[in-house]
XYZ file of C-alpha atoms in Angstrom:
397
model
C 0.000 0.000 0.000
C 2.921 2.468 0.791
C 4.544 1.963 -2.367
C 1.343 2.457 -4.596
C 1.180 5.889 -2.177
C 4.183 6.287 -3.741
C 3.274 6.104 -6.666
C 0.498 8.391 -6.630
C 0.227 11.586 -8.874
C 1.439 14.601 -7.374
C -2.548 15.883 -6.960
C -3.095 13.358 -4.750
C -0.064 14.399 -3.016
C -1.142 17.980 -1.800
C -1.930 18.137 1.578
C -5.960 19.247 2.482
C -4.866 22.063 4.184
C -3.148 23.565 1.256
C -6.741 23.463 -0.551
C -7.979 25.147 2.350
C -5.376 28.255 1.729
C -6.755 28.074 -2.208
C -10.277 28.619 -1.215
C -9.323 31.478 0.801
C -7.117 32.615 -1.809
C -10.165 32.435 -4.034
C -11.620 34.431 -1.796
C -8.946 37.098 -1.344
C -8.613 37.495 -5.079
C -12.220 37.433 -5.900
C -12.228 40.820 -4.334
C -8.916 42.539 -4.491
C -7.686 41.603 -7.925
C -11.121 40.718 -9.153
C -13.599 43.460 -8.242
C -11.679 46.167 -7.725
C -10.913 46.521 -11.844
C -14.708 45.941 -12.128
C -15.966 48.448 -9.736
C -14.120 51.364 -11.222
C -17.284 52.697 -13.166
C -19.413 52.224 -9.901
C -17.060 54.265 -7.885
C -16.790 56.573 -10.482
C -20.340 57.637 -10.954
C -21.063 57.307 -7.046
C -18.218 60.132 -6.301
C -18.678 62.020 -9.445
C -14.721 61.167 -9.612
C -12.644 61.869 -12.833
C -11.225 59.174 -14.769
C -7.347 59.884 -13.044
C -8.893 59.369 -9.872
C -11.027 56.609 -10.670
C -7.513 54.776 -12.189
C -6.353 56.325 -8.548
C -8.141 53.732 -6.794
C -6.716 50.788 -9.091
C -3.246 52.262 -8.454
C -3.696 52.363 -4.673
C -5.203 48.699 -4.601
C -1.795 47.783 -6.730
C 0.526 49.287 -4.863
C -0.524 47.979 -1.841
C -1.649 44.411 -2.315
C 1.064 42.935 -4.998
C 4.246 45.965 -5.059
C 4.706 45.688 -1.309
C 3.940 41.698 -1.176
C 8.356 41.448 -1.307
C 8.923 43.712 1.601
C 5.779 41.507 3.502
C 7.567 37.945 2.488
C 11.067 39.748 3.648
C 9.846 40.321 7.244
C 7.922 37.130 7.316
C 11.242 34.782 6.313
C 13.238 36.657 9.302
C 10.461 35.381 11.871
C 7.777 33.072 10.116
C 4.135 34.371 11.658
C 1.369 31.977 10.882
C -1.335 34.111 11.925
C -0.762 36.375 8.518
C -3.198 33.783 7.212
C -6.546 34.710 8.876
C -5.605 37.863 9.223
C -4.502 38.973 5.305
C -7.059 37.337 3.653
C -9.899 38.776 6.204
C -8.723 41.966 6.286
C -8.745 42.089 2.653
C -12.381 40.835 2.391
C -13.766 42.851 4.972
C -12.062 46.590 4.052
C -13.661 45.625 0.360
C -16.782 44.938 1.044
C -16.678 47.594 3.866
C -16.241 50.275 0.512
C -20.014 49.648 -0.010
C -20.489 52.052 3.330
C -17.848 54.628 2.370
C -19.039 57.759 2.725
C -16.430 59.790 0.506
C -14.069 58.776 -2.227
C -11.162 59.457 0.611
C -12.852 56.546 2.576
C -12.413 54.239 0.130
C -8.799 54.638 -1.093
C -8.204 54.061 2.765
C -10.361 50.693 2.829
C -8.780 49.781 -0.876
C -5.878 50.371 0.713
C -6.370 48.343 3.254
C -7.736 45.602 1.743
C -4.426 45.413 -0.278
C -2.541 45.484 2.805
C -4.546 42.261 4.155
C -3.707 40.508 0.845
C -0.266 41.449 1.089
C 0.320 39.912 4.195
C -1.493 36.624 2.705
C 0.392 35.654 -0.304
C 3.914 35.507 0.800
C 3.435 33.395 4.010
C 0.499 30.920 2.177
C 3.318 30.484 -0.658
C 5.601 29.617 2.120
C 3.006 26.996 3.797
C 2.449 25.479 0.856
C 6.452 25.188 0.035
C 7.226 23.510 3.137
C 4.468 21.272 3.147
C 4.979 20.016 -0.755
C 7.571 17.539 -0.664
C 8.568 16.759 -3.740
C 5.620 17.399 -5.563
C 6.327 21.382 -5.670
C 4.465 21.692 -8.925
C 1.135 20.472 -7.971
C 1.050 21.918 -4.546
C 1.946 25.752 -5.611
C -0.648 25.029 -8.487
C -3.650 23.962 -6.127
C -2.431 27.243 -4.453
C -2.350 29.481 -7.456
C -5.762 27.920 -8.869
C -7.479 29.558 -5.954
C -6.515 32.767 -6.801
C -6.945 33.175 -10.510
C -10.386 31.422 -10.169
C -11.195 34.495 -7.726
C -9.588 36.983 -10.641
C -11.776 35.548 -13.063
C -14.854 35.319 -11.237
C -14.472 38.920 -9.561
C -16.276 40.523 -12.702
C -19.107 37.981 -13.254
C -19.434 38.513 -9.395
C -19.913 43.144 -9.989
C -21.979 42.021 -12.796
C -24.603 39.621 -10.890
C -24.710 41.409 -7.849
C -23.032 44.719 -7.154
C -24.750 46.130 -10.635
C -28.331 44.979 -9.209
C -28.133 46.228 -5.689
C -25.696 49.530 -6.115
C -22.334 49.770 -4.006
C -24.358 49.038 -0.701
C -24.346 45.292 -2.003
C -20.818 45.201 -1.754
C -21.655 44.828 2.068
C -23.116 41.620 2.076
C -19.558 40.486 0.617
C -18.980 40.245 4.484
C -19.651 36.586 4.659
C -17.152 35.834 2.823
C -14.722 37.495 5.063
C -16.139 34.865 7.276
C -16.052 32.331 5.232
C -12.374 33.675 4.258
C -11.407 33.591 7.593
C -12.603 29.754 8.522
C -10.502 28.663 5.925
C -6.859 30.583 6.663
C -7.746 29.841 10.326
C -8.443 26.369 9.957
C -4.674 25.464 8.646
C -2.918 27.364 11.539
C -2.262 24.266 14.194
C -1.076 22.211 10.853
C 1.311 25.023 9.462
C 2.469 25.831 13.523
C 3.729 22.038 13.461
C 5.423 22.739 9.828
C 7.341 25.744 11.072
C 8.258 23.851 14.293
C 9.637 21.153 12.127
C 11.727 23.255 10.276
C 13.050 25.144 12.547
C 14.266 22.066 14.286
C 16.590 21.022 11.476
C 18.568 24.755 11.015
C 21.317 22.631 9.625
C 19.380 21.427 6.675
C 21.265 22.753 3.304
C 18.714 24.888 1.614
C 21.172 26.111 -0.969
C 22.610 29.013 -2.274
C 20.932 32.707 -4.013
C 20.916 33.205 -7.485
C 19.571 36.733 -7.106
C 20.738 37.295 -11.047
C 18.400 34.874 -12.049
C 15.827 35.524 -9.707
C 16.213 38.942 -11.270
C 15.788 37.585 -15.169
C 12.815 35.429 -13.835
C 11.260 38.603 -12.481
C 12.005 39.998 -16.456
C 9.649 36.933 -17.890
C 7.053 37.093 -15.219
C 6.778 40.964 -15.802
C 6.301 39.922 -19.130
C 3.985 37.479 -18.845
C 1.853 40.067 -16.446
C 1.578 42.610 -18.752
C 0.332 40.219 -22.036
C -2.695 39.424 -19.272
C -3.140 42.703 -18.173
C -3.670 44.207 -21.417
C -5.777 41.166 -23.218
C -8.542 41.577 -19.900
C -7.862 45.648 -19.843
C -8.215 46.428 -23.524
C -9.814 43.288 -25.280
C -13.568 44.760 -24.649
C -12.567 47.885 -26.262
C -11.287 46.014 -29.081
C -14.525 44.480 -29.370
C -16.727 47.465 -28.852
C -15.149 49.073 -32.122
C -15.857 46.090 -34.055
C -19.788 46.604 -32.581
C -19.560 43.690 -29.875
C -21.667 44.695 -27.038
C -19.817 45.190 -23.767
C -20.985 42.147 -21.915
C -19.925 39.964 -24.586
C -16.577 41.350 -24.244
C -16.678 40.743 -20.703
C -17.628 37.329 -21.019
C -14.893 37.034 -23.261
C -12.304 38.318 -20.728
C -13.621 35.963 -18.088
C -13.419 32.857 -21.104
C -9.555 34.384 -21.415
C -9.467 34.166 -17.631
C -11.206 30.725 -16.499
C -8.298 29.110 -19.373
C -5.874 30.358 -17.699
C -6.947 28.895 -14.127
C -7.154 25.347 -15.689
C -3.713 26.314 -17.360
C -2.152 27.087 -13.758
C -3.125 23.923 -12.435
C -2.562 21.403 -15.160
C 1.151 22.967 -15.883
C 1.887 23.098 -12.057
C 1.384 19.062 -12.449
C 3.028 18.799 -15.141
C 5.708 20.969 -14.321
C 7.011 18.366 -11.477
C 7.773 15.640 -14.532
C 9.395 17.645 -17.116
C 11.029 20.743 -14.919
C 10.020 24.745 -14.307
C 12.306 26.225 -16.595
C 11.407 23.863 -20.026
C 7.313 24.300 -18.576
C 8.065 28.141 -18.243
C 9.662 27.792 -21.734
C 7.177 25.985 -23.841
C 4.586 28.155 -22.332
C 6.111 31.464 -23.439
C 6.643 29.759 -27.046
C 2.964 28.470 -27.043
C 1.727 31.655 -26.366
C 3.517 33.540 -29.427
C 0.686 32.428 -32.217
C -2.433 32.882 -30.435
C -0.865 36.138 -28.913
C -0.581 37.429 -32.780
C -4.026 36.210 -33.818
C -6.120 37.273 -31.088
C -6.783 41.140 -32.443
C -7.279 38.977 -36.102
C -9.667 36.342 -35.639
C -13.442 36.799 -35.108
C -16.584 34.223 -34.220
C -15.853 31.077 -32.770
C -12.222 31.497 -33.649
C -11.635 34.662 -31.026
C -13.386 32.023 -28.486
C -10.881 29.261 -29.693
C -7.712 31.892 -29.694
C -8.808 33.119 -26.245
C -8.880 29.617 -24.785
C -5.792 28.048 -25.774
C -4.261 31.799 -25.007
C -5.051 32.134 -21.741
C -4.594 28.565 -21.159
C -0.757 28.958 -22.553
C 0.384 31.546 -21.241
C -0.626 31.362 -17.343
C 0.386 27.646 -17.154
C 3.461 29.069 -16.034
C 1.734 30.574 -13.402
C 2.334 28.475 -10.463
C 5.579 27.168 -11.634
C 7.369 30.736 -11.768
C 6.731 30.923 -7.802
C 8.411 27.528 -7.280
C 11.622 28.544 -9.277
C 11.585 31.745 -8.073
C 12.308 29.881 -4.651
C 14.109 27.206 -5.618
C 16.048 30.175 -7.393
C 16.248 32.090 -3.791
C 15.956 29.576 -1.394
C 16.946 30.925 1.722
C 14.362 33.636 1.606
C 11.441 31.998 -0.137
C 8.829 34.857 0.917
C 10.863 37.078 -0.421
C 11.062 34.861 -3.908
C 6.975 34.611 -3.239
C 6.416 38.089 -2.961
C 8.860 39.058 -5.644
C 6.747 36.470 -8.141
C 3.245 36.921 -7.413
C 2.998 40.301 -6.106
C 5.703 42.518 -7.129
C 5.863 41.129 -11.129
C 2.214 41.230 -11.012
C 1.469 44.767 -9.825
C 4.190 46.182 -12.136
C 2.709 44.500 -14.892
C -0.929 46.250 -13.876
C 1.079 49.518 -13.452
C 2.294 48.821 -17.129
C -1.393 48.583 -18.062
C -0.952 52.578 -18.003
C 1.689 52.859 -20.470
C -0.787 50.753 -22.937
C -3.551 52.795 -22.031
C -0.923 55.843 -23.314
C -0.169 54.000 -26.383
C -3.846 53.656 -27.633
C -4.884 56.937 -26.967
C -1.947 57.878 -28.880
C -1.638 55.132 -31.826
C -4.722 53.354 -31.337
C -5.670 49.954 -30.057
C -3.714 47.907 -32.854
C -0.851 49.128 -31.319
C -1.653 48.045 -27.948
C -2.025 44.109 -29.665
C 1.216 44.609 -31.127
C 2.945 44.987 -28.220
C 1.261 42.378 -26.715
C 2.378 39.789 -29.496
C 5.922 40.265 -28.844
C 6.006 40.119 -25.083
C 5.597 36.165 -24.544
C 8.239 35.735 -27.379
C 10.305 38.094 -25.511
C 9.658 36.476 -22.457
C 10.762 33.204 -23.500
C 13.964 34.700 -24.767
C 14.803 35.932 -21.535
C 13.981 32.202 -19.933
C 16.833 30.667 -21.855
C 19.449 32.123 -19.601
C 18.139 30.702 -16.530
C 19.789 27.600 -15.370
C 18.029 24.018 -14.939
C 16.278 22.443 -12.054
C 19.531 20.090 -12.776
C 21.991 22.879 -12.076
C 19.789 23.994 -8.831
C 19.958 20.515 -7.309
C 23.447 20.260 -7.340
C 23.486 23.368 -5.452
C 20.991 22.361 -2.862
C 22.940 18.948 -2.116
């Protein structure tokens, strides 16, 4: 029985608790990367705000929850502090939803602040849960991690758009059992993560192997990269469509098609990531990407829908697997290597957005695709540097 245990896939491997942390990283994202993007026009006409402080709000929420997530997973690898868990991904439910109540537009750059404070503190020290409880099945349990939270990105809109555009910001309130629910779940794993810490700490001898900040610095390059291609498809694909006469929903619903690919590309390429190795998975998904990236702003009908799946399928099945070489890359300071992966390369990438938006007001929305189109093939460029899992390992012994 042991042996066929053994055996097992590396799904089957990935301890409950870990799919706890997803579903309250499903949670967190759902309304910090999800909503927030969405609620912009609600905001907007509430506060009789301008558009630069309307995109104020999305800057703030940035900033806070994926820029600072390094500086979070730096504190966190000096003294390890389990309790991050409840409290991140609550606090980032609750100051969200809270924005519902706000009675000025100061009130809620405070709350969206807050909120991307709370899932600032989450990321970093749920990557670092989930690293020391994976074994050697890395892949799989960072992907049953990640899953969590781009199911929550893509579902955020489809959740504005069935509720919040119904009831009026004052829905946003009822959002509050989820910081509940959000809060069961990160709480629930704390005596089982306690006992993980406790182990390691016990073995301080225990090689963990040396920095390669100048490749964790290159990796940061491709995930950058990689950030800003899904950025600008889910920022500037619906305008694409409304000049060809698609309504907005349908672009919308598009985005989210884009998006929900991308979550089963996370997962599957975490998996499969543990057979064949990060960097040739990071590789071949940069390389994938190249064709679908150049057809998207070309196809129409059922062959956009086609494009958009095997797109966002392609190009975020690195997604997982760039936070596990991004530690085995730095491992003596793997929330650092967490934050650096999925906040810091992520929020830069949604700060980039603003340079596209510059480029289509000043060359038009073709433009903006034709950037896009180069940046996975530049991104896979930049992964050829980086050395092997092969390499690593002999480090690490």
């Amino acid at each position: 029985m042991e042996a066929a245990l053994e055996q097992a896939s590396p799904a089957r491997r990935v301890p409950l608790p870990v799919w706890a942390l997803s579903g309250a990283h499903l949670l967190n994202d759902l309304m910090i990367a999800g909503m927030v993007p969405a609620l912009l026009p609600l905001y907007k006409a509430a506060f009789h705000l301008d558009y630069t402080r309307a995109g104020a709000v999305l800057v703030v929420s940035n900033v806070t929850s994926s820029v600072m997530q390094p500086l979070f997973g730096h504190l966190t690898d000096r003294v390890p502090r389990s309790w991050f868990l409840p409290l991140g991904a609550t606090l980032s439910v609750t100051a969200l939803a809270l924005t519902g109540l706000a009675p000025s537009y100061a009130w809620v750059l405070l709350l969206v602040a807050l909120s991307g404070v709370g899932s600032g503190v989450f990321h970093p020290e749920a990557s670092r849960a989930t690293h020391l409880a994976a074994g050697d099945a890395r892949g799989a349990a960072q992907a049953a991690l990640q899953v969590g939270g781009n199911l929550g990105v893509a579902l955020g809109p489809l959740a504005v758009s069935l509720v919040v555009l119904r009831t009026g910001l004052h829905g946003l309130v009822g959002f509050l059992v989820l910081a509940a629910a959000a809060f069961l779940l990160a709480g629930s794993v704390l005596p089982w993560y306690g006992g993980l810490l406790r182990h390691e700490q016990a073995s301080p001898t225990r090689s963990r192997g040396r920095n390669r900040p100048w490749a964790l610095a290159l990796l940061v390059l491709v995930v950058l990269a990689r950030s800003l291609t899904q950025v600008g498809v889910s920022g500037y694909l619906p305008f694409l469509y409304q000049q060809r006469h698609v309504p907005l929903a349908r672009g919308e619903l598009l985005t989210f098609v884009f998006l929900l690919a991308g979550a089963a590309g996370t997962y599957l390429g975490g998996l499969l990531s543990d057979r064949i190795g990060r960097k040739w998975l990071l590789l071949a998904s940069m390389l994938l990407s190249v064709p679908f990236a150049w057809l998207l702003p070309r196809a129409g009908g059922l062959l956009a829908v086609a494009t958009l799946v095997l797109f966002g399928f392609s190009i975020l099945s690195s997604f997982a697997v760039t936070v596990v070489y991004g530690q085995m890359l730095l491992p003596g300071d793997v929330g650092l290597a967490s934050g650096l992966m999925i906040g810091f390369s992520a929020g830069l990438g949604g700060l980039g957005a603003l340079g596209l938006g510059w480029l289509a007001d000043h060359a038009g929305l073709g433009a903006v695709f034709a950037v896009l189109a180069w940046l996975p093939l530049a991104g896979a460029l930049l992964t050829l540097p980086l050395p092997d899992e092969r390499t690593l390992a002999a480090g690490e012994g």
